[in-house]
Amino acid sequence: MELIQICENARTASRALARLDAGRKNEVLRACAKALTERSEYVLEENAKDLAAARAKGMKESLLDRLMLTDDRIQGIAEGLAQVADLEDPIGEVLGMKKRPNGLLIGQKRVPLGVVGMIYEARPNVTADAFALCFKTGNACILKGGSDAIHSNIAIVDILRATLEKAGVTADAVQLITDTSHESTGQLMKMNGYLDVLIPRGGAGLIRSVVENSTVPVIETGTGNCHVYVDESADLDMAVNIILNAKTQRIGTCNTCESLVIHEKVAEELLPKLAERLSAKGVEMRCDERALSLIPAGVPATEEDWGREYLDLILSIKTVSSFDEAVAHINRYNTGHSESIVTRDYGNAQRFLDEIDAAAVYVNASTRFTDGFEFGFGAEIGISTQKLHARGPMGLLALTTTKFIIYGNGQIRK
Amino acid sequence: MELIQICENARTASRALARLDAGRKNEVLRACAKALTERSEYVLEENAKDLAAARAKGMKESLLDRLMLTDDRIQGIAEGLAQVADLEDPIGEVLGMKKRPNGLLIGQKRVPLGVVGMIYEARPNVTADAFALCFKTGNACILKGGSDAIHSNIAIVDILRATLEKAGVTADAVQLITDTSHESTGQLMKMNGYLDVLIPRGGAGLIRSVVENSTVPVIETGTGNCHVYVDESADLDMAVNIILNAKTQRIGTCNTCESLVIHEKVAEELLPKLAERLSAKGVEMRCDERALSLIPAGVPATEEDWGREYLDLILSIKTVSSFDEAVAHINRYNTGHSESIVTRDYGNAQRFLDEIDAAAVYVNASTRFTDGFEFGFGAEIGISTQKLHARGPMGLLALTTTKFIIYGNGQIRK
């Protein structure tokens, strides 16, 4: 089907979806969960085709694992749909109505965005997940998954659309672009007037390409060069725990700590014992000169290290001689994601929260908590590192907008 | 100065501005107002140069008028600055802190965007206005005004910067790009990492160019193809008043009514008397067939008319045979700005508010009220017709974002 037709279908569907009440949407989501479980064999068959093709072209094991579905994983996807059904529906809430001096009653009502485009890579679970979040918020979605997962994605979308139709809801609530060429991605990014937002989910390359080429508004989900700063007043045992956790609990995520910043007054006491613990976990330490003198196992850091998101068992270590130097260093090199201070000083804690420019700023906690589920949103579309519209972990609210509703009785402007 | 240097200055300034308290910001804004009044002669001299150059190249009278400053107008600009000082400062507010089961206390704090870029056309008052709104919200701004107003803009920014310096605040809170070439505009639109947002203010051409070419996130302030729909149950006297006001009170604004949609059951009674009133105001009526049969002075509308923002004494008139047809017509042709229904029917009023997709939806009032001052925001940066970040009239809040602040006591993720 032509992209323009897909876009028009989505626009039409979005009008109908905006009017569905929460009860109906939740029924449909639960029916979709049930259908996915019941038809898991079909999904597995199609997924096997994707896996065979991927193996044939020599895909790495770690990527094959991301592509692979199993009965358990399909069960997990279905449970995800049911969980979204259980969340509160944000649509329709009116945020504070005010009466103006001329008698106009003006309020802001929370409404769907309309049509959401999602461009993502090889994980087929994103297909069901993105649909669920968009559908719950009354949006139609147009999905463009990676070519490696095309059979799996077609199967999942088939099941979702059949379930929607059976429930008497427009199947165009979810449409998959099956033309997996780069050209079709390029076209999608220019569909102003049809798409209200485009959300890229995937690696840095994909996200950069969408930010650079899309004329449709984008929500940028980003990379994380996250720091832990150990202040001179820090509880050093707490610091060790937090750094270990932030660096090693799961190394491939955007909220993982990539750089340690440490006040020189506590470096001598902290670094040797911290280095031992990090070494035991296999972490390579890239150190500035002062840190290197305290960590025999360390290697020298280069300027480039301060700006790196390693996503690996590597940590850069920078010593500073003041709180101000720490703040300046972090604000210079961070990516606006998550930053933490370990301190016992009230003033420095408050200043860190004020002065660090990032989506999430912590006192005495691991950066690993930056996550929609950990923050209590019950769902996550991604973590925004831009400042417009949504910043930090995005739950259902990020897929909504507002409109002003105004009740009058004949008012005209003077 | 090189653009990159301007951007770096702005980024540095933004860190300092984010820490200013409201009292200090208000003092500075009032000092700027005073300085503009005191140095009005200098501004008028520089403005005279712009006017002379504009006349020499044959600028239209209406545009010359927009470019021209007078003592009164400078007084007005100064009063605008003082009014922004009087507004409540939104920065620093913490929106609802919640305690998570693991003891983390998580809240969202309102903070400045950082660096705001503003591209605008020939009105020099925008220069002071944009600075005031950005400064009040703790943002550094980079201004790119039209080449026609360059001397006036330089003079105004000189005065603002001198006042900032005298007050001990970084003068880089406001910087003007004096290279008025299109190339420099193009460069500004690619300054990701420095600019947090770019706001175009001006005609449709400027806005389209920024939306199409900017890789920096944009807040699109838009055009308005606004409708008034007269329902079959409407109070027809009220309908006449609202249409007259919405069409003729000020024809050049984006919230002006450009199209009348009328239920056929009331067309016969309403249109002849409405046409008389509109004709008296010099309004040309472009009618569909049914409307034309009731308005001898009308002219036939073409398909193209339904999508036009005339910004002129022209109104298109479309008759419909049902409420649903009216909603479908408006949602098809509108630009997402302001739409109004005139009705006495409770159900249709509520459905119109629900089903019309626009930034502002009215029952029984003129579309002309879509305006930051009329909505009680005390200031306006523009009217957003996009759905991300801000929709409808934008006050100070549109120049802010939030960050998550998290208070812990050693929490690590399990």
Tab-separated table of C-alpha atoms in Angstrom, chain B:
chain	number	residue	atom	x	y	z
B	1	MET	CA	31.255	37.228	15.706
B	2	GLU	CA	31.114	33.605	14.626
B	3	LEU	CA	27.799	31.871	15.216
B	4	ILE	CA	29.489	29.086	17.147
B	5	GLN	CA	30.904	31.670	19.562
B	6	ILE	CA	27.489	33.274	19.985
B	7	CYS	CA	26.066	29.841	20.747
B	8	GLU	CA	28.783	29.040	23.273
B	9	ASN	CA	28.274	32.397	24.980
B	10	ALA	CA	24.561	31.691	25.185
B	11	ARG	CA	25.126	28.235	26.656
B	12	THR	CA	27.440	29.686	29.317
B	13	ALA	CA	25.022	32.520	30.061
B	14	SER	CA	22.126	30.078	30.380
B	15	ARG	CA	23.827	28.348	33.331
B	16	ALA	CA	24.027	31.628	35.215
B	17	LEU	CA	20.531	32.767	34.257
B	18	ALA	CA	19.005	29.517	35.498
B	19	ARG	CA	20.239	30.388	38.983
B	20	LEU	CA	18.851	33.946	39.174
B	21	ASP	CA	15.964	34.362	41.569
B	22	ALA	CA	12.740	36.043	40.532
B	23	GLY	CA	13.401	39.250	42.491
B	24	ARG	CA	16.661	39.849	40.711
B	25	LYS	CA	15.214	39.071	37.278
B	26	ASN	CA	12.346	41.486	37.874
B	27	GLU	CA	14.702	44.298	38.935
B	28	VAL	CA	16.697	43.837	35.743
B	29	LEU	CA	13.589	43.825	33.555
B	30	ARG	CA	12.411	47.083	35.150
B	31	ALA	CA	15.868	48.587	34.666
B	32	CYS	CA	15.735	47.598	31.000
B	33	ALA	CA	12.336	49.269	30.648
B	34	LYS	CA	13.729	52.449	32.189
B	35	ALA	CA	16.828	52.405	29.992
B	36	LEU	CA	14.781	51.994	26.813
B	37	THR	CA	12.669	55.007	27.708
B	38	GLU	CA	15.687	57.096	28.644
B	39	ARG	CA	17.563	56.234	25.464
B	40	SER	CA	14.579	56.413	23.135
B	41	GLU	CA	16.233	59.104	21.029
B	42	TYR	CA	19.085	56.763	20.124
B	43	VAL	CA	16.607	54.045	19.186
B	44	LEU	CA	14.598	56.482	17.047
B	45	GLU	CA	17.738	57.639	15.233
B	46	GLU	CA	18.693	54.084	14.377
B	47	ASN	CA	15.121	53.252	13.425
B	48	ALA	CA	15.168	56.238	11.058
B	49	LYS	CA	18.065	54.609	9.195
B	50	ASP	CA	16.024	51.426	8.746
B	51	LEU	CA	13.024	53.426	7.556
B	52	ALA	CA	15.114	55.397	5.062
B	53	ALA	CA	16.598	52.209	3.622
B	54	ALA	CA	13.172	50.580	3.462
B	55	ARG	CA	11.645	53.586	1.677
B	56	ALA	CA	14.564	53.676	-0.740
B	57	LYS	CA	13.837	50.110	-1.770
B	58	GLY	CA	10.115	50.850	-2.063
B	59	MET	CA	8.643	49.035	0.943
B	60	LYS	CA	4.823	49.085	1.183
B	61	GLU	CA	3.229	51.574	3.599
B	62	SER	CA	1.706	48.825	5.777
B	63	LEU	CA	5.111	47.211	6.230
B	64	LEU	CA	6.772	50.583	6.850
B	65	ASP	CA	4.248	51.100	9.606
B	66	ARG	CA	5.242	47.803	11.252
B	67	LEU	CA	8.884	48.797	11.059
B	68	MET	CA	8.421	52.315	12.403
B	69	LEU	CA	9.070	53.203	16.036
B	70	THR	CA	7.773	56.336	17.757
B	71	ASP	CA	8.094	57.675	21.273
B	72	ASP	CA	4.745	56.115	22.080
B	73	ARG	CA	5.736	52.776	20.660
B	74	ILE	CA	9.005	52.730	22.593
B	75	GLN	CA	6.994	53.600	25.690
B	76	GLY	CA	4.769	50.637	24.863
B	77	ILE	CA	7.771	48.325	24.532
B	78	ALA	CA	9.094	49.526	27.898
B	79	GLU	CA	5.720	48.956	29.516
B	80	GLY	CA	5.723	45.443	28.065
B	81	LEU	CA	9.015	44.724	29.832
B	82	ALA	CA	7.625	46.016	33.125
B	83	GLN	CA	4.512	43.875	32.693
B	84	VAL	CA	6.610	40.756	32.258
B	85	ALA	CA	8.401	41.704	35.489
B	86	ASP	CA	5.014	41.707	37.227
B	87	LEU	CA	4.168	38.145	36.148
B	88	GLU	CA	4.723	35.208	38.455
B	89	ASP	CA	8.014	33.391	37.839
B	90	PRO	CA	7.264	29.766	36.940
B	91	ILE	CA	10.870	28.593	37.460
B	92	GLY	CA	11.687	26.389	40.443
B	93	GLU	CA	8.211	25.113	41.189
B	94	VAL	CA	8.226	21.420	42.078
B	95	LEU	CA	5.245	19.584	40.662
B	96	GLY	CA	4.144	16.841	43.028
B	97	MET	CA	6.793	14.741	44.780
B	98	LYS	CA	6.032	11.077	45.259
B	99	LYS	CA	7.661	8.554	47.536
B	100	ARG	CA	8.409	5.275	45.803
B	101	PRO	CA	8.230	1.921	47.638
B	102	ASN	CA	12.057	1.875	47.878
B	103	GLY	CA	12.050	5.235	49.659
B	104	LEU	CA	13.163	7.379	46.717
B	105	LEU	CA	11.416	10.744	46.743
B	106	ILE	CA	10.798	11.741	43.092
B	107	GLY	CA	9.479	15.082	41.880
B	108	GLN	CA	9.472	17.236	38.774
B	109	LYS	CA	10.961	20.662	38.974
B	110	ARG	CA	10.207	23.421	36.485
B	111	VAL	CA	13.425	24.744	34.919
B	112	PRO	CA	14.398	26.958	31.966
B	113	LEU	CA	14.768	25.425	28.521
B	114	GLY	CA	18.302	26.799	28.339
B	115	VAL	CA	19.002	28.579	25.054
B	116	VAL	CA	16.090	29.834	22.966
B	117	GLY	CA	16.550	30.878	19.343
B	118	MET	CA	14.029	33.259	17.825
B	119	ILE	CA	13.777	34.044	14.116
B	120	TYR	CA	11.429	36.873	13.221
B	121	GLU	CA	10.621	39.473	10.655
B	122	ALA	CA	10.482	43.228	10.529
B	123	ARG	CA	8.879	44.299	13.820
B	124	PRO	CA	11.582	45.641	16.159
B	125	ASN	CA	9.294	45.405	19.195
B	126	VAL	CA	9.680	41.610	19.038
B	127	THR	CA	13.350	42.080	19.974
B	128	ALA	CA	12.616	43.465	23.438
B	129	ASP	CA	9.567	41.288	23.866
B	130	ALA	CA	11.394	38.025	23.119
B	131	PHE	CA	14.234	38.993	25.446
B	132	ALA	CA	11.813	39.763	28.280
B	133	LEU	CA	9.977	36.450	28.059
B	134	CYS	CA	13.199	34.442	27.777
B	135	PHE	CA	14.933	36.333	30.584
B	136	LYS	CA	11.975	36.004	32.932
B	137	THR	CA	12.087	32.240	32.445
B	138	GLY	CA	15.857	32.054	32.969
B	139	ASN	CA	16.716	31.371	29.328
B	140	ALA	CA	19.468	32.903	27.235
B	141	CYS	CA	18.180	34.021	23.838
B	142	ILE	CA	19.760	34.320	20.433
B	143	LEU	CA	17.770	36.656	18.215
B	144	LYS	CA	17.749	36.772	14.452
B	145	GLY	CA	15.551	39.658	13.330
B	146	GLY	CA	14.782	40.718	9.796
B	147	SER	CA	17.415	42.651	7.840
B	148	ASP	CA	15.005	45.577	7.413
B	149	ALA	CA	15.065	46.262	11.151
B	150	ILE	CA	18.761	45.657	11.721
B	151	HIS	CA	19.714	49.143	12.981
B	152	SER	CA	16.723	49.292	15.306
B	153	ASN	CA	17.449	45.814	16.620
B	154	ILE	CA	21.110	46.569	17.236
B	155	ALA	CA	20.149	49.697	19.182
B	156	ILE	CA	17.605	47.875	21.337
B	157	VAL	CA	19.942	44.975	22.076
B	158	ASP	CA	22.784	47.421	22.885
B	159	ILE	CA	20.613	49.079	25.501
B	160	LEU	CA	19.488	45.751	26.956
B	161	ARG	CA	23.047	44.406	27.145
B	162	ALA	CA	24.397	47.582	28.732
B	163	THR	CA	21.654	47.433	31.341
B	164	LEU	CA	22.357	43.776	32.077
B	165	GLU	CA	26.049	44.494	32.504
B	166	LYS	CA	25.383	47.418	34.800
B	167	ALA	CA	23.180	45.150	36.911
B	168	GLY	CA	25.960	42.584	37.163
B	169	VAL	CA	24.126	40.032	35.038
B	170	THR	CA	25.682	38.399	31.987
B	171	ALA	CA	25.045	40.509	28.892
B	172	ASP	CA	24.936	37.298	26.861
B	173	ALA	CA	21.424	36.771	28.170
B	174	VAL	CA	20.533	38.407	24.852
B	175	GLN	CA	22.569	38.257	21.660
B	176	LEU	CA	21.606	39.492	18.233
B	177	ILE	CA	22.877	37.845	15.072
B	178	THR	CA	23.850	40.853	12.978
B	179	ASP	CA	24.679	38.813	9.884
B	180	THR	CA	21.227	39.002	8.331
B	181	SER	CA	21.968	36.620	5.464
B	182	HIS	CA	19.886	33.535	4.772
B	183	GLU	CA	23.043	31.449	5.264
B	184	SER	CA	23.299	32.503	8.891
B	185	THR	CA	19.636	31.571	9.401
B	186	GLY	CA	20.380	28.193	7.885
B	187	GLN	CA	23.319	27.664	10.230
B	188	LEU	CA	21.275	28.652	13.258
B	189	MET	CA	18.713	25.978	12.400
B	190	LYS	CA	21.391	23.279	12.673
B	191	MET	CA	22.836	24.285	16.051
B	192	ASN	CA	21.750	21.138	17.894
B	193	GLY	CA	23.547	20.805	21.183
B	194	TYR	CA	23.542	24.577	21.654
B	195	LEU	CA	19.964	25.603	20.988
B	196	ASP	CA	17.214	23.894	22.942
B	197	VAL	CA	14.428	25.296	20.803
B	198	LEU	CA	13.887	27.548	17.823
B	199	ILE	CA	10.765	29.689	17.574
B	200	PRO	CA	9.883	31.324	14.272
B	201	ARG	CA	7.598	34.342	14.466
B	202	GLY	CA	6.276	35.739	11.248
B	203	GLY	CA	4.556	34.829	8.021
B	204	ALA	CA	3.694	31.376	6.724
B	205	GLY	CA	6.777	31.285	4.470
B	206	LEU	CA	9.206	31.879	7.315
B	207	ILE	CA	7.518	29.296	9.506
B	208	ARG	CA	7.442	26.666	6.778
B	209	SER	CA	11.116	27.227	6.028
B	210	VAL	CA	12.069	26.767	9.681
B	211	VAL	CA	9.908	23.641	10.094
B	212	GLU	CA	11.400	22.119	6.951
B	213	ASN	CA	15.030	22.956	7.578
B	214	SER	CA	15.621	23.030	11.298
B	215	THR	CA	17.176	20.055	13.036
B	216	VAL	CA	16.806	21.930	16.331
B	217	PRO	CA	13.363	21.283	17.870
B	218	VAL	CA	10.879	23.914	16.682
B	219	ILE	CA	7.754	25.353	18.207
B	220	GLU	CA	5.583	26.023	15.213
B	221	THR	CA	3.398	29.081	15.529
B	222	GLY	CA	0.873	28.809	12.882
B	223	THR	CA	-1.668	29.921	10.456
B	224	GLY	CA	-5.341	29.885	11.230
B	225	ASN	CA	-8.112	28.742	8.927
B	226	CYS	CA	-10.728	29.199	11.660
B	227	HIS	CA	-14.402	28.259	11.311
B	228	VAL	CA	-17.631	29.271	12.976
B	229	TYR	CA	-20.295	26.555	12.728
B	230	VAL	CA	-23.910	27.623	13.132
B	231	ASP	CA	-25.844	24.629	14.392
B	232	GLU	CA	-29.519	24.087	13.571
B	233	SER	CA	-30.409	24.969	17.165
B	234	ALA	CA	-28.355	28.193	17.231
B	235	ASP	CA	-29.560	31.500	18.632
B	236	LEU	CA	-29.345	33.315	15.298
B	237	ASP	CA	-28.834	36.785	16.728
B	238	MET	CA	-25.912	35.457	18.718
B	239	ALA	CA	-24.628	33.774	15.555
B	240	VAL	CA	-24.671	37.059	13.621
B	241	ASN	CA	-22.772	38.863	16.407
B	242	ILE	CA	-20.158	36.147	16.723
B	243	ILE	CA	-19.570	35.834	12.976
B	244	LEU	CA	-19.322	39.599	12.510
B	245	ASN	CA	-16.848	39.835	15.355
B	246	ALA	CA	-14.812	36.788	14.392
B	247	LYS	CA	-14.576	37.918	10.757
B	248	THR	CA	-14.238	41.691	10.946
B	249	GLN	CA	-12.963	42.798	14.362
B	250	ARG	CA	-9.384	42.505	13.082
B	251	ILE	CA	-8.912	40.811	9.756
B	252	GLY	CA	-5.153	40.225	9.706
B	253	THR	CA	-4.842	37.899	12.712
B	254	CYS	CA	-4.546	34.133	12.829
B	255	ASN	CA	-7.633	33.750	15.039
B	256	THR	CA	-9.884	35.545	12.559
B	257	CYS	CA	-12.771	33.488	11.166
B	258	GLU	CA	-12.130	32.562	7.528
B	259	SER	CA	-15.008	30.194	6.931
B	260	LEU	CA	-18.638	29.934	7.985
B	261	VAL	CA	-20.237	26.486	8.163
B	262	ILE	CA	-23.991	26.563	8.498
B	263	HIS	CA	-26.692	23.929	8.967
B	264	GLU	CA	-29.085	24.004	6.013
B	265	LYS	CA	-32.115	24.188	8.314
B	266	VAL	CA	-31.183	27.686	9.477
B	267	ALA	CA	-29.495	28.890	6.281
B	268	GLU	CA	-32.628	30.451	4.851
B	269	GLU	CA	-33.347	32.472	7.960
B	270	LEU	CA	-29.757	33.429	8.809
B	271	LEU	CA	-27.869	33.969	5.565
B	272	PRO	CA	-29.816	36.895	4.026
B	273	LYS	CA	-29.600	39.037	7.151
B	274	LEU	CA	-26.029	37.982	7.878
B	275	ALA	CA	-25.012	38.759	4.279
B	276	GLU	CA	-26.405	42.255	4.624
B	277	ARG	CA	-24.309	42.897	7.751
B	278	LEU	CA	-21.194	41.391	6.179
B	279	SER	CA	-21.665	43.350	2.953
B	280	ALA	CA	-21.940	46.538	4.970
B	281	LYS	CA	-18.480	45.755	6.345
B	282	GLY	CA	-17.178	45.113	2.833
B	283	VAL	CA	-16.809	41.340	3.245
B	284	GLU	CA	-16.780	39.280	0.073
B	285	MET	CA	-18.688	36.002	0.507
B	286	ARG	CA	-17.529	32.901	-1.358
B	287	CYS	CA	-20.433	30.493	-1.219
B	288	ASP	CA	-21.282	26.910	-2.022
B	289	GLU	CA	-24.348	26.403	-4.214
B	290	ARG	CA	-26.986	26.369	-1.484
B	291	ALA	CA	-25.544	29.448	0.213
B	292	LEU	CA	-25.224	31.257	-3.094
B	293	SER	CA	-28.959	30.819	-3.736
B	294	LEU	CA	-29.633	32.759	-0.528
B	295	ILE	CA	-26.939	35.430	-0.942
B	296	PRO	CA	-27.365	37.423	-4.157
B	297	ALA	CA	-24.163	39.365	-3.396
B	298	GLY	CA	-22.151	36.167	-3.001
B	299	VAL	CA	-19.672	34.651	-5.441
B	300	PRO	CA	-19.158	30.922	-6.038
B	301	ALA	CA	-16.544	29.248	-3.870
B	302	THR	CA	-14.036	26.852	-5.390
B	303	GLU	CA	-12.641	23.772	-3.661
B	304	GLU	CA	-9.514	25.796	-2.909
B	305	ASP	CA	-11.488	28.301	-0.849
B	306	TRP	CA	-12.204	25.798	1.954
B	307	GLY	CA	-8.531	25.613	2.826
B	308	ARG	CA	-7.650	29.300	2.591
B	309	GLU	CA	-6.470	31.647	5.318
B	310	TYR	CA	-7.505	34.892	3.613
B	311	LEU	CA	-6.322	37.419	6.204
B	312	ASP	CA	-8.625	39.703	4.269
B	313	LEU	CA	-12.251	40.829	4.001
B	314	ILE	CA	-13.305	37.497	2.522
B	315	LEU	CA	-15.385	34.697	4.078
B	316	SER	CA	-16.124	31.292	2.624
B	317	ILE	CA	-19.580	29.869	3.356
B	318	LYS	CA	-20.393	26.162	3.357
B	319	THR	CA	-23.823	24.688	4.083
B	320	VAL	CA	-24.093	21.222	5.623
B	321	SER	CA	-27.028	18.913	6.189
B	322	SER	CA	-25.867	17.483	9.511
B	323	PHE	CA	-23.688	18.100	12.546
B	324	ASP	CA	-21.464	15.202	11.466
B	325	GLU	CA	-20.906	16.762	8.064
B	326	ALA	CA	-19.883	20.016	9.756
B	327	VAL	CA	-17.358	18.265	11.991
B	328	ALA	CA	-15.917	16.294	9.075
B	329	HIS	CA	-15.618	19.441	6.943
B	330	ILE	CA	-13.884	21.439	9.683
B	331	ASN	CA	-11.512	18.623	10.635
B	332	ARG	CA	-10.609	18.211	6.984
B	333	TYR	CA	-9.832	21.834	6.167
B	334	ASN	CA	-8.820	23.527	9.400
B	335	THR	CA	-5.272	24.293	10.456
B	336	GLY	CA	-5.722	23.195	14.074
B	337	HIS	CA	-6.099	26.735	15.394
B	338	SER	CA	-9.526	27.932	16.660
B	339	GLU	CA	-13.029	26.674	15.917
B	340	SER	CA	-16.401	27.731	17.312
B	341	ILE	CA	-19.937	26.322	17.369
B	342	VAL	CA	-23.027	28.435	17.925
B	343	THR	CA	-25.677	26.170	19.397
B	344	ARG	CA	-28.348	25.738	22.049
B	345	ASP	CA	-28.038	21.968	21.966
B	346	TYR	CA	-26.171	20.471	24.936
B	347	GLY	CA	-25.141	17.293	23.128
B	348	ASN	CA	-23.831	19.059	20.047
B	349	ALA	CA	-21.871	21.517	22.180
B	350	GLN	CA	-20.132	18.694	24.025
B	351	ARG	CA	-19.547	16.701	20.859
B	352	PHE	CA	-18.027	19.723	19.108
B	353	LEU	CA	-15.594	20.228	22.003
B	354	ASP	CA	-14.717	16.534	21.853
B	355	GLU	CA	-14.522	15.895	18.151
B	356	ILE	CA	-12.997	19.021	16.644
B	357	ASP	CA	-9.232	18.726	16.395
B	358	ALA	CA	-7.858	22.192	17.146
B	359	ALA	CA	-5.835	24.096	19.723
B	360	ALA	CA	-8.895	26.030	20.927
B	361	VAL	CA	-12.510	24.923	20.574
B	362	TYR	CA	-15.335	27.294	21.529
B	363	VAL	CA	-19.022	27.064	22.266
B	364	ASN	CA	-20.942	30.298	21.693
B	365	ALA	CA	-17.992	32.682	21.500
B	366	SER	CA	-15.832	34.428	18.932
B	367	THR	CA	-12.642	32.729	17.745
B	368	ARG	CA	-10.871	36.051	18.263
B	369	PHE	CA	-10.291	35.201	21.950
B	370	THR	CA	-7.436	32.788	21.193
B	371	ASP	CA	-4.675	34.958	22.607
B	372	GLY	CA	-2.353	34.732	25.605
B	373	PHE	CA	-3.655	37.944	27.150
B	374	GLU	CA	-7.334	37.049	26.650
B	375	PHE	CA	-6.647	33.621	28.187
B	376	GLY	CA	-5.111	35.325	31.223
B	377	PHE	CA	-1.451	34.370	30.735
B	378	GLY	CA	-0.293	37.997	30.922
B	379	ALA	CA	2.121	37.457	28.034
B	380	GLU	CA	2.256	35.614	24.750
B	381	ILE	CA	5.144	34.162	22.784
B	382	GLY	CA	2.912	33.008	19.971
B	383	ILE	CA	0.102	30.565	19.276
B	384	SER	CA	1.190	26.995	18.706
B	385	THR	CA	-0.723	24.912	16.187
B	386	GLN	CA	1.449	21.858	16.720
B	387	LYS	CA	0.661	19.272	19.334
B	388	LEU	CA	4.028	18.678	20.977
B	389	HIS	CA	5.150	20.712	23.996
B	390	ALA	CA	2.659	23.542	23.734
B	391	ARG	CA	-0.671	23.919	21.957
B	392	GLY	CA	-2.638	27.140	21.621
B	393	PRO	CA	-1.580	30.490	23.094
B	394	MET	CA	1.827	30.158	24.752
B	395	GLY	CA	2.682	32.060	27.907
B	396	LEU	CA	5.820	31.834	30.009
B	397	LEU	CA	5.323	28.114	30.707
B	398	ALA	CA	6.046	27.306	27.042
B	399	LEU	CA	9.605	28.556	27.616
B	400	THR	CA	10.199	26.098	30.443
B	401	THR	CA	10.802	22.384	30.780
B	402	THR	CA	11.034	20.107	33.802
B	403	LYS	CA	13.650	17.861	35.277
B	404	PHE	CA	13.195	14.973	37.645
B	405	ILE	CA	14.830	15.527	41.017
B	406	ILE	CA	15.321	12.463	43.189
B	407	TYR	CA	16.233	12.386	46.876
B	408	GLY	CA	17.694	9.070	48.012
B	409	ASN	CA	19.598	7.628	50.939
B	410	GLY	CA	21.779	5.069	49.240
B	411	GLN	CA	19.253	3.248	47.036
B	412	ILE	CA	20.623	0.896	44.410
B	413	ARG	CA	18.672	-0.999	41.767
B	414	LYS	CA	18.033	-4.673	42.284
